[in-house]
Coordinates of C-alpha atoms and ligand atoms in Angstrom, one line a residue:
Chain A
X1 CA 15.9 8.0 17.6
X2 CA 15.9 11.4 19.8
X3 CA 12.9 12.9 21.7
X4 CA 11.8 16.2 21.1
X5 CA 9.5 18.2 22.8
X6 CA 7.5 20.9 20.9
X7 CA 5.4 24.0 21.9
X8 CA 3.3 26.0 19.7
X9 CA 3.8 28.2 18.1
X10 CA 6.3 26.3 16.2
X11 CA 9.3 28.4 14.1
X12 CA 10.9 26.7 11.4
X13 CA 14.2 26.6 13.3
X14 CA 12.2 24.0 15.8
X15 CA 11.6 21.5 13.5
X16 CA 14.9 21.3 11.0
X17 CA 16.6 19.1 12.4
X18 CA 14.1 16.5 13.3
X19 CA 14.5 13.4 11.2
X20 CA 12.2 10.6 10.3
X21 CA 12.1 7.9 13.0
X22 CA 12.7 10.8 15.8
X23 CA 9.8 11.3 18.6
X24 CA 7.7 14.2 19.3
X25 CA 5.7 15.7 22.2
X26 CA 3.3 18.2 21.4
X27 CA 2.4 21.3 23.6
X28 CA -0.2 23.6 22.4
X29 CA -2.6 24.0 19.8
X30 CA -3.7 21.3 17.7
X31 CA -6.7 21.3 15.6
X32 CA -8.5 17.7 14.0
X33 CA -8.5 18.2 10.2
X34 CA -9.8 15.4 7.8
X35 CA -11.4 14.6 4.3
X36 CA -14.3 17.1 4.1
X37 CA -12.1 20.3 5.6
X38 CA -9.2 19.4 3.0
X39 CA -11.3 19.7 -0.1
X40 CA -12.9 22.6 1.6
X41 CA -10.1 24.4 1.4
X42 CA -8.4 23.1 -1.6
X43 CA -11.1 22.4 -4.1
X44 CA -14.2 24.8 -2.6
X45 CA -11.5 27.6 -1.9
X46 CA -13.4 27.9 1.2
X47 CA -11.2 29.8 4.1
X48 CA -10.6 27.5 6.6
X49 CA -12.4 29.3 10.0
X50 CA -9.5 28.3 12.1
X51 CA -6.0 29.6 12.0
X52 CA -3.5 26.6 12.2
X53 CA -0.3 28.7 11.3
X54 CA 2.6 27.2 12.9
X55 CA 0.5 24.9 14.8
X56 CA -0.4 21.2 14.8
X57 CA -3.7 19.5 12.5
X58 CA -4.8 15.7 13.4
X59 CA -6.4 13.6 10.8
X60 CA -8.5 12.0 13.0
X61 CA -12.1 12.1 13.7
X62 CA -13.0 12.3 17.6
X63 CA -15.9 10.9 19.7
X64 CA -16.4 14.0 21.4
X65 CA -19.6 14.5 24.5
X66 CA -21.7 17.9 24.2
X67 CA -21.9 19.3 27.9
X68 CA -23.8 22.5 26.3
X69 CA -23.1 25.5 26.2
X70 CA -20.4 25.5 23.5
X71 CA -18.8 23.0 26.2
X72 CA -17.0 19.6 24.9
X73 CA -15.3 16.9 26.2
X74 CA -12.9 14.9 24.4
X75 CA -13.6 11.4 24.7
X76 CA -12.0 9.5 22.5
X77 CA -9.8 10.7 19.9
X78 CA -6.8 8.9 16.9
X79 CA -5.5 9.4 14.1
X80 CA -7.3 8.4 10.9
X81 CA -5.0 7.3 7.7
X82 CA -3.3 10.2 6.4
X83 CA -3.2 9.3 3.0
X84 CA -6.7 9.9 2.1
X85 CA -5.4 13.7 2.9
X86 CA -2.7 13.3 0.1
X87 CA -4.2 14.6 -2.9
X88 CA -5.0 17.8 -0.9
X89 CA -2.2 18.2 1.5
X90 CA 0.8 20.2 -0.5
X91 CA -2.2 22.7 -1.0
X92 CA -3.1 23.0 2.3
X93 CA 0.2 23.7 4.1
X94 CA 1.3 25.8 1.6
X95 CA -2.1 27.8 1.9
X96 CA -1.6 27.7 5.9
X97 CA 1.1 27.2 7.0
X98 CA 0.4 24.4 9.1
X99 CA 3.9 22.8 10.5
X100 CA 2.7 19.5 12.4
X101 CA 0.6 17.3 10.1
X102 CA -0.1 14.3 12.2
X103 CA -1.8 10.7 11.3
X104 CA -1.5 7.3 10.5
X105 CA 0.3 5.6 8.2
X106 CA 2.7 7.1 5.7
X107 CA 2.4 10.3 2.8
X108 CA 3.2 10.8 -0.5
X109 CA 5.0 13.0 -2.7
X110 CA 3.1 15.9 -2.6
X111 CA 3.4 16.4 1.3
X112 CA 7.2 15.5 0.9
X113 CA 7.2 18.6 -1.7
X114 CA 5.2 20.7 1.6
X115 CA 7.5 19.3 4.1
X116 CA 10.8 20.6 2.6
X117 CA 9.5 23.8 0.9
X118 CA 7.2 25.0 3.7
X119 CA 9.3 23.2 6.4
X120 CA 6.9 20.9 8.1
X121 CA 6.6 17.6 9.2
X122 CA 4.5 14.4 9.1
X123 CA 4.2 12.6 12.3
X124 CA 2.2 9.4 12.9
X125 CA 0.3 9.2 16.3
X126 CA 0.3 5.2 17.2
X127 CA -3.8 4.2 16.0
X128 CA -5.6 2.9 18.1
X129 CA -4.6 4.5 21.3
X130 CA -7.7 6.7 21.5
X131 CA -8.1 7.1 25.0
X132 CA -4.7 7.7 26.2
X133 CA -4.5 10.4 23.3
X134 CA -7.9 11.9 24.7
X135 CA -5.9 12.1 28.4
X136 CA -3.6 14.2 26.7
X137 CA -6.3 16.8 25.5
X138 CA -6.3 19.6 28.0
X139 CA -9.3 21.2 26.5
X140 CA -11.6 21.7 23.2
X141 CA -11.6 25.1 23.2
X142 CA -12.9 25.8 19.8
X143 CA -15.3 24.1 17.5
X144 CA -15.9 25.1 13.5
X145 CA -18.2 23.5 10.7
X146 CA -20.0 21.4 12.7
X147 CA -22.1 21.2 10.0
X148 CA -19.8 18.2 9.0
X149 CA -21.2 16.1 12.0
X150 CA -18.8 15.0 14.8
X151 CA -15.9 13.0 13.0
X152 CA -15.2 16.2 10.3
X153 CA -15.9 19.2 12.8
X154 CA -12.7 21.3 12.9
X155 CA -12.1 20.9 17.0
X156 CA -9.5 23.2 17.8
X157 CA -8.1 21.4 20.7
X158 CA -5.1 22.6 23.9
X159 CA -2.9 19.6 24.4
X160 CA -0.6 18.6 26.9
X161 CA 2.3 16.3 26.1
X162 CA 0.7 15.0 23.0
X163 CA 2.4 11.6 21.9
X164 CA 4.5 9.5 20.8
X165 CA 4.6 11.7 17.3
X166 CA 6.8 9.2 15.3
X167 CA 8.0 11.5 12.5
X168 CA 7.2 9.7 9.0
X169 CA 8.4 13.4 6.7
X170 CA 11.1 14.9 7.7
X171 CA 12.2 18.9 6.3
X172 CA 14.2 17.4 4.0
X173 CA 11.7 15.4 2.1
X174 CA 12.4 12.2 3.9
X175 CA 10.2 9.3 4.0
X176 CA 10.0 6.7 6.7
X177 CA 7.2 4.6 5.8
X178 CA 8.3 4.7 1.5
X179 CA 11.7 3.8 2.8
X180 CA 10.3 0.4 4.7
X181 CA 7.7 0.0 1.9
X182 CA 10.4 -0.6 -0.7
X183 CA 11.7 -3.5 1.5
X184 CA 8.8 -5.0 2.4
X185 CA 8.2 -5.5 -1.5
X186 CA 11.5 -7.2 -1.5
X187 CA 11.1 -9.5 1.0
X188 CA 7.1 -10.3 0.1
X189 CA 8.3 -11.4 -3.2
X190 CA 11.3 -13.8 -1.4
X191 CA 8.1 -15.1 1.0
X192 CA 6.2 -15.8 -2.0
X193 CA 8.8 -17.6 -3.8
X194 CA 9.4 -19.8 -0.6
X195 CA 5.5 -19.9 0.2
X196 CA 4.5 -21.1 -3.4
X197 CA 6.8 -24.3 -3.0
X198 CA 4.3 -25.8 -0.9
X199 CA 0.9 -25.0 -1.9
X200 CA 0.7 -26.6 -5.0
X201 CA -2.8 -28.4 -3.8
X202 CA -4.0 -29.0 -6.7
X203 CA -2.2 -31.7 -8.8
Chain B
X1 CA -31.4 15.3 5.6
X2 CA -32.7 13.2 8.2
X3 CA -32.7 9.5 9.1
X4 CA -36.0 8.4 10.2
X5 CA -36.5 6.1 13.1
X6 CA -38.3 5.5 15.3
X7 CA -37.8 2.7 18.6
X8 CA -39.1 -1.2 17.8
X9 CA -41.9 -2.2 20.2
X10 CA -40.2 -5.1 21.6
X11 CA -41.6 -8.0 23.3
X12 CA -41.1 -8.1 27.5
X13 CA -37.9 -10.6 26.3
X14 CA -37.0 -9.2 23.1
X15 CA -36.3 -5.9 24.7
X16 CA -34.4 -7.8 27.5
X17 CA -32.2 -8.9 25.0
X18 CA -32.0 -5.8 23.3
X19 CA -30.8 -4.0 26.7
X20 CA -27.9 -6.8 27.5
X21 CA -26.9 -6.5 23.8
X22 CA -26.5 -2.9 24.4
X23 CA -24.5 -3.5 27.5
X24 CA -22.3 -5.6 25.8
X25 CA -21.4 -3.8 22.9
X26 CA -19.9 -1.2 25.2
X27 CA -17.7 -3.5 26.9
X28 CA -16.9 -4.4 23.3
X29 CA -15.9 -1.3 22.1
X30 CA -13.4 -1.1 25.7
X31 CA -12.5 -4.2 25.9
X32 CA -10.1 -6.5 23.7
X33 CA -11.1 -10.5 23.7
X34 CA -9.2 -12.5 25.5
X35 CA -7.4 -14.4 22.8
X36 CA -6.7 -10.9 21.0
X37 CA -4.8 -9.3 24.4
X38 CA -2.8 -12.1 25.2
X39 CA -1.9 -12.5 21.9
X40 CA -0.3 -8.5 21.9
X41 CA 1.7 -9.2 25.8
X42 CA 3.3 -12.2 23.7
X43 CA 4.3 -10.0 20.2
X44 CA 5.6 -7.2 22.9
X45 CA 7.9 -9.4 24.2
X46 CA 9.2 -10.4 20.9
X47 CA 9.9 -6.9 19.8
X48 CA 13.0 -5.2 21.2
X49 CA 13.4 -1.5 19.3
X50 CA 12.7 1.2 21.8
X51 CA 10.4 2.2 18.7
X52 CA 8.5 -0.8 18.6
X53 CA 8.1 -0.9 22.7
X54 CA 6.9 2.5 23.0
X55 CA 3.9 1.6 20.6
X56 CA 3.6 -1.6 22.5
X57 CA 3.6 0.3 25.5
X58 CA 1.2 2.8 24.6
X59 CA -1.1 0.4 23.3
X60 CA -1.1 -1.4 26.9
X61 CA -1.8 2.0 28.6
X62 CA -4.7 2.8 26.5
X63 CA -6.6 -0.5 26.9
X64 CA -5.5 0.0 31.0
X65 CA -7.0 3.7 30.3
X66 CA -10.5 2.6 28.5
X67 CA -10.8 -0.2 31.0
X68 CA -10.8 2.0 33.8
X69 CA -12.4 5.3 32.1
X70 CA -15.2 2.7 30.2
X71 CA -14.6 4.6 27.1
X72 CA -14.2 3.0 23.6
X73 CA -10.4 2.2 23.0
X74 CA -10.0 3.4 19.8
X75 CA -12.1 6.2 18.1
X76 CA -13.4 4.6 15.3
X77 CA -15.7 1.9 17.0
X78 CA -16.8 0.7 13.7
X79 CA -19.8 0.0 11.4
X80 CA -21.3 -2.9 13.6
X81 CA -21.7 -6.2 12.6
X82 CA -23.3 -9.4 13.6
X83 CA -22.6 -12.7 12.7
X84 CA -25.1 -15.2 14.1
X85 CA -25.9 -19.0 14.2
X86 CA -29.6 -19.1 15.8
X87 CA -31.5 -22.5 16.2
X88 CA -34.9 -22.4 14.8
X89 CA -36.8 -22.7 18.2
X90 CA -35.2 -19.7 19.4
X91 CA -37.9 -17.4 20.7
X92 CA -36.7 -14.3 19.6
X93 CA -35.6 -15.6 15.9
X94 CA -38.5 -13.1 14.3
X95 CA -37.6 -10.4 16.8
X96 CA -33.8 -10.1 15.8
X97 CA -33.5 -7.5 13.2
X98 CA -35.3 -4.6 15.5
X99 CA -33.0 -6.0 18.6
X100 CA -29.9 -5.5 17.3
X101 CA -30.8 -2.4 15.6
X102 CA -31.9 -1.1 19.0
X103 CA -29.0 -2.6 20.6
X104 CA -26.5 -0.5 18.6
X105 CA -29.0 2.7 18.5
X106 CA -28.7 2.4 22.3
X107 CA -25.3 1.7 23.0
X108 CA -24.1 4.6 20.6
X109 CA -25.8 7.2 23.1
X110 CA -24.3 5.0 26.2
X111 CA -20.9 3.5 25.5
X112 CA -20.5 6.4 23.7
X113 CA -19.6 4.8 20.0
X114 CA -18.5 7.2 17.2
X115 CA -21.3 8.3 14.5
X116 CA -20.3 5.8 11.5
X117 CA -24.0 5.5 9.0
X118 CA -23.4 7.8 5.9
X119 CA -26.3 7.0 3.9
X120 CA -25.3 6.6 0.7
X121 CA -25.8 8.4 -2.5
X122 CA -27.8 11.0 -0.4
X123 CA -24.2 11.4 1.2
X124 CA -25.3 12.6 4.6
X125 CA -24.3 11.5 8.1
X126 CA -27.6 10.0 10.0
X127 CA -26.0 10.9 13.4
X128 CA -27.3 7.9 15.0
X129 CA -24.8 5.3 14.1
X130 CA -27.5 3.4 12.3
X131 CA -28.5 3.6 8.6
X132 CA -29.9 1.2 5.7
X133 CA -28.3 -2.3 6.6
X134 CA -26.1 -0.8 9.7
X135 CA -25.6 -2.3 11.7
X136 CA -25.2 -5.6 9.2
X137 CA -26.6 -8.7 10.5
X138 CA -25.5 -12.2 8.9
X139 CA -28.0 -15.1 10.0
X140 CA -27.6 -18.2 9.9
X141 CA -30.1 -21.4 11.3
X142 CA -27.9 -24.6 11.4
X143 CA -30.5 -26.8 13.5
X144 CA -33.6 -26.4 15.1
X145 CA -32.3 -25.8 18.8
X146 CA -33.5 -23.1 21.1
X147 CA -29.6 -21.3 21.3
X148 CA -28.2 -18.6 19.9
X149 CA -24.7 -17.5 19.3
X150 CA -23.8 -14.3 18.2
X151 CA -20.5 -12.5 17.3
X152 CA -20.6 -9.0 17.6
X153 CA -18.0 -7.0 15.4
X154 CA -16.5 -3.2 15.4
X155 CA -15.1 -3.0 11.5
X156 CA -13.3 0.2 11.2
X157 CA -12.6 2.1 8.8
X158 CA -8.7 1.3 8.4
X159 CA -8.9 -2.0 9.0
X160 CA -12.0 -2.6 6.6
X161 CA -9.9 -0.9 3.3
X162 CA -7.5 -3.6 2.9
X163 CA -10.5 -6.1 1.8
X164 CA -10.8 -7.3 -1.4
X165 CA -11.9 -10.5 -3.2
X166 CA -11.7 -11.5 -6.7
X167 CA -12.0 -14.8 -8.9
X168 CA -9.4 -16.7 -9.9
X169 CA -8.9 -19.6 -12.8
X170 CA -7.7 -22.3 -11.4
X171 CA -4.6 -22.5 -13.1
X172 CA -3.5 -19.8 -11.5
X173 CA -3.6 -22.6 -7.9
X174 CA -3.7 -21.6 -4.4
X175 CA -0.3 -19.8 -5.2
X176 CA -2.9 -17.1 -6.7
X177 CA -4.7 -17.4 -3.5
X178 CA -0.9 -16.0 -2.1
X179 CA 0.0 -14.0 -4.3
X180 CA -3.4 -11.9 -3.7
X181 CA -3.0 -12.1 0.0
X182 CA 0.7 -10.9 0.1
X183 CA -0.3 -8.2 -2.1
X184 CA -2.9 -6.9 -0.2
X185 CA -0.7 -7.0 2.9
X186 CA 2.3 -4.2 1.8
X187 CA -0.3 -2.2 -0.3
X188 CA -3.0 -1.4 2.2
X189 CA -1.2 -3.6 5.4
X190 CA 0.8 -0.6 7.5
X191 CA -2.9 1.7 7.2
X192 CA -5.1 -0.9 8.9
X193 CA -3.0 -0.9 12.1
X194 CA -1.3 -4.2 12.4
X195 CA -0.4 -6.2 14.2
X196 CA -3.4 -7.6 12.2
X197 CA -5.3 -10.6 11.9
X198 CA -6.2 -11.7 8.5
X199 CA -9.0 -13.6 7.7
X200 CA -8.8 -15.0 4.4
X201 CA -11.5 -17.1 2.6
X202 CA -11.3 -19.6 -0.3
X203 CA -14.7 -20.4 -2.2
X204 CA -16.1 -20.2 -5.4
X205 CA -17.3 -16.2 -5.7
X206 CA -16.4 -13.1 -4.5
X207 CA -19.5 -13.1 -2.3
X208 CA -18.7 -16.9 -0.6
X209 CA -14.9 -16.3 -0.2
X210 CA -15.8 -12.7 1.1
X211 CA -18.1 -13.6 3.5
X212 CA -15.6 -17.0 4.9
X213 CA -13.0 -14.5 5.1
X214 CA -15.1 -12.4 7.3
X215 CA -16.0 -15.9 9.3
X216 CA -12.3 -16.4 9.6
X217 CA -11.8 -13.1 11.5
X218 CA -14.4 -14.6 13.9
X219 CA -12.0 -17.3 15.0
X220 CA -9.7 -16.9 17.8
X221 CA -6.2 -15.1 16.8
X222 CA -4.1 -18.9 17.8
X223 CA -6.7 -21.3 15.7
X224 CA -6.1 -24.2 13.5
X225 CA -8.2 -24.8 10.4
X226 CA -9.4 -28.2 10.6
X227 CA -8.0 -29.2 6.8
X228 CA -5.0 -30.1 7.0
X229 CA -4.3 -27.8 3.7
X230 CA -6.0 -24.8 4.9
X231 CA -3.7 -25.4 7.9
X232 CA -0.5 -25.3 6.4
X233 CA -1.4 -22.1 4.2
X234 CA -2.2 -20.6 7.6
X235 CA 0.8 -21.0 8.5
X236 CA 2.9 -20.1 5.9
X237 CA 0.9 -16.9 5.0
X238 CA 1.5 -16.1 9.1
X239 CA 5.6 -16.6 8.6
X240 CA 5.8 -14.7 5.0
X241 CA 3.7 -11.9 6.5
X242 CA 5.7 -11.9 9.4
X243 CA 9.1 -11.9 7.9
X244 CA 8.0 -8.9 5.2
X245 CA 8.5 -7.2 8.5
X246 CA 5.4 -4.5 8.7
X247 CA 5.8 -4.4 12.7
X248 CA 3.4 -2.2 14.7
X249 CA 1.9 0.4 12.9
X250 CA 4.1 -0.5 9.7
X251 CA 7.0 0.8 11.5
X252 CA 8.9 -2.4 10.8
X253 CA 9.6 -5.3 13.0
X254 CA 9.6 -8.5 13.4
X255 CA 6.0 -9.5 13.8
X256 CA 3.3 -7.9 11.5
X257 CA 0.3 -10.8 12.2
X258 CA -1.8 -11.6 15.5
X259 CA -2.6 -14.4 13.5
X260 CA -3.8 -15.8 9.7
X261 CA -7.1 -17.9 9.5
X262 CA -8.4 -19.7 6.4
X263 CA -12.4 -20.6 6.3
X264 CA -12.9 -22.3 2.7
X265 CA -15.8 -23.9 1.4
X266 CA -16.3 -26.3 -1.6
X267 CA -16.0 -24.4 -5.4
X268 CA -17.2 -24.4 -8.4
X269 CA -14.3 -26.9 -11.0
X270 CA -13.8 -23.7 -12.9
X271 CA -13.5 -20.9 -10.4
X272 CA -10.9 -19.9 -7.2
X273 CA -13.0 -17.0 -5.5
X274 CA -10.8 -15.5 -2.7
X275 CA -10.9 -13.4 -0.5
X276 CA -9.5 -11.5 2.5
X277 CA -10.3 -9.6 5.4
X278 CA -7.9 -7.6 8.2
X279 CA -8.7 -7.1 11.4
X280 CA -6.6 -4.4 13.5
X281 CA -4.5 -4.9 16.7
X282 CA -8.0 -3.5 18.4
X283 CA -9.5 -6.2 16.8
X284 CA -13.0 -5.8 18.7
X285 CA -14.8 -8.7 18.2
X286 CA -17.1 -10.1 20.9
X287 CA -19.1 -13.3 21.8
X288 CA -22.4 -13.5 23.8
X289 CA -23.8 -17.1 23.6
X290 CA -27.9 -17.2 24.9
X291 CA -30.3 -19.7 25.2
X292 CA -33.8 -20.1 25.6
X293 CA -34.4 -18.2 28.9
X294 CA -31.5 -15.6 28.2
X295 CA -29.0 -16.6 30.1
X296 CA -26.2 -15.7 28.2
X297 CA -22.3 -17.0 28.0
X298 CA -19.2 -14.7 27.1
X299 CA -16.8 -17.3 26.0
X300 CA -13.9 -14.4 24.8
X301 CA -14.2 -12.0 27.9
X302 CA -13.6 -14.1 31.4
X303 CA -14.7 -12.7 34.1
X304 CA -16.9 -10.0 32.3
X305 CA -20.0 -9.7 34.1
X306 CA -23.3 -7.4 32.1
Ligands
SF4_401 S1 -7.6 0.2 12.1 FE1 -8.4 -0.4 14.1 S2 -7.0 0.4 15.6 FE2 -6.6 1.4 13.7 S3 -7.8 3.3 13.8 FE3 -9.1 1.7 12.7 S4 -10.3 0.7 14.2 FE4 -8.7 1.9 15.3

């Protein structure tokens, strides 16, 4: 497990030799990203009106306060599961670019494709944690399709030391969480074995 | 599209109630129960990766962070729910639709709570964090006292997917009723932000085991069914969850459950419904007992004061 600390814009020689299970510390530009602005893009072929090349999207959707004046304030903000994104996500970083792509929970095949052809990486953001994430948001200095009311809005955030990023895809296609997942099946099936000993209730 | 609605007129008590319910749904959404954070200090102790402490740390930080700041904890604060034993002679028992409604219409602008009513079909986002049956409100009268008790509830979003319930033959035993559970728990487990707390329910439908399931979340993380049975699955589902080895965040570990509770009711000779529920490490789930004059109890949250 090794710390890393990140700036954007990010080259492809920043992230290569990251592996899954390292840490990551964001500085820079990192925009929230979800459901709506994925099939936008890949399915509506809709331009998306921020330029996240080489930088960081959250799946997440934010509890943010309008101080008017195209002012916001970031009050609460955490990743959202990541795999809702999956059936759109190859797409989208091979359409922008992107090279952070940070949620919760583990990604599939098609952003392991992404990660090792367009060299990027899937990072996991402990959930939960809204608050101390929000600390870590320096400023919301852009906000696009606000038509997609406050959890889809495209806030284009300036962050400040943005983590733990736990890496789940690493540039080489690595997997964290499909790694575990195939030994957690092993041992649920052990537990079940043991478990269905003793519940035989009805006799 | 727009979401019509316009404020209850509330009698001089009802909309006292309605303004302390409001109150207290904000220190739900920043504060854990009791039960729930000492639960987390002891699993943080158990864990020794640096991986594993660093989430555990981070976790404590943030509820430090929304304690002090009086923001929500985690984003998502949930489609609310309320799950409520009211006697009959309680005065407000005809007023308590429009109070929680108001309650959670209120508290959005105050605490403030994420936007989370899509109505659906129309597919549009109302804005207000109320919609058709949000927040949900499950009633039930047990006597004819002049008390209420109500448990207020944040479901999220990731913590809401892994629930499912289906009808079993009873051939298939309670080791269906496992099998189902430990399923559910690697499929949709790491994405609902364990360590969890899973509620599971054993009745004769979908809709009875569902809804016990949901009942079970409302139990403290550490408590016992009273059947002896239930009891012992409890605590065998909480050991094989644990030793599959999810951890925080599915990271791996060696705790993935706060706790497992089991709330069954009598079935039907020919049916097994189960069902189960998760509830996330920020498992925000409140208490507010009233009676008569409004004085008002919160039995999770010592030392809270409205
Ligand atoms: S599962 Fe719970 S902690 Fe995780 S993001 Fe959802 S509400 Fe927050």
């Amino acid at each position: 497990m090794k710390t890393y600390h990140l700036t954007t814009p990010i080259e492809d020689k920043d992230i290569e030799d990251i592996r899954i299970g390292d840490i990551v510390y964001l500085d820079g530009i990192m925009v929230t990203c979800r459901d709506v602005a994925h099939r936008r893009l890949v399915e509506e072929k809709r331009p998306l009106p921020v330029d996240v090349a080489n930088k960081a999207i959250l799946h997440a959707g934010p509890i943010v306060k309008d101080l008017g004046n195209d002012k916001y304030e970031m009050i609460a903000v955490g990743p959202t599961t990541s795999m809702r994104m999956e059936k759109f996500e190859e797409e989208f970083v091979k359409q922008t670019n992107v090279k952070l792509v940070i949620g919760k929970g583990g990604m599939g095949e098609g952003t392991q494709r992404a990660c090792k052809n367009s060299k990027a990486l899937h990072l996991v953001f402990p959930a939960g944690n809204a608050v101390f994430a929000a600390t870590k948001v320096e400023e919301i200095i852009d906000a696009q399709w606000k038509d997609l009311g406050m959890p889809e809005t495209l806030w284009v955030c300036k962050v400040h030391d943005f983590g733990p990023l736990i890496v789940s895809i690493d540039t080489k296609g690595d997997n964290l969480f499909e790694k575990n997942k195939i030994e957690f099946n092993k041992r649920k099936e052990e537990e079940i074995i043991k478990i269905n000993k003793e519940v035989r209730f009805i006799k | 599209m727009l979401y019509e609605y316009t404020e209850p007129i509330l009698s001089e008590q009802g909309s006292k109630m309605r303004d302390i319910m409001a109150d207290y749904i904000s220190v739900v959404s920043h504060r854990l129960p009791d039960d729930v954070a000492k639960k987390l200090k002891e699993l943080a102790k158990i864990e020794v990766d640096p991986l594993q402490q660093l989430v555990y740390d981070t976790m404590r930080e943030n509820q430090l962070l929304a304690e002090k700041m009086k923001r929500p904890s985690c984003q998502d604060t949930g489609a609310l729910q309320f799950f409520v034993r009211c006697g009959s002679h309680f005065p407000l028992l005809g007023e308590l639709n429009s109070i929680f409604k108001d309650a959670v219409y209120r508290a959005t602008k105050e605490a403030p709570l994420r936007h989370n009513a899509v109505q659906t079909f129309d597919e549009y986002n109302t804005g207000l964090n109320i919609g058709n049956g949000i927040p949900s409100v499950f009633l039930d009268v047990p006597d004819d006292s002049d008390k209420i008790e109500i448990y207020v509830y944040m479901a999220g979003g990731g913590c809401t997917l892994p629930g499912a319930a289906m009808v079993l033959m009873p051939g298939e035993g309670y080791e269906g009723v496992v099998r189902f559970v430990m399923d559910q728990m690697t499929s949709y487990g790491i994405n609902a932000c364990p360590p969890l707390l899973v509620g599971v329910g054993v009745a004769t439908s979908v809709e009875t085991a569902a809804m016990n399931s949901k009942l079970a979340l409302m139990r403290t993380v550490d408590s016992v069914s009273p059947n002896a049975n239930a009891a012992k699955m409890e605590h065998l589902l909480e050991d094989g969850i644990n030793n599959i080895g999810l951890g925080p965040q599915g990271f791996g570990g060696k705790k993935s459950v706060m706790g497992v509770n089991v709330v069954n009711t009598a079935r039907h000779p020919s049916t097994i419904g189960v069902g189960i529920s998760t509830g996330c490490w920020s498992h925000r789930r409140g208490k507010i007992d009233f009676d008569a004059e409004l004085n008002y109890e919160l039995p999770l949250n010592e030392g809270v004061e409205l």
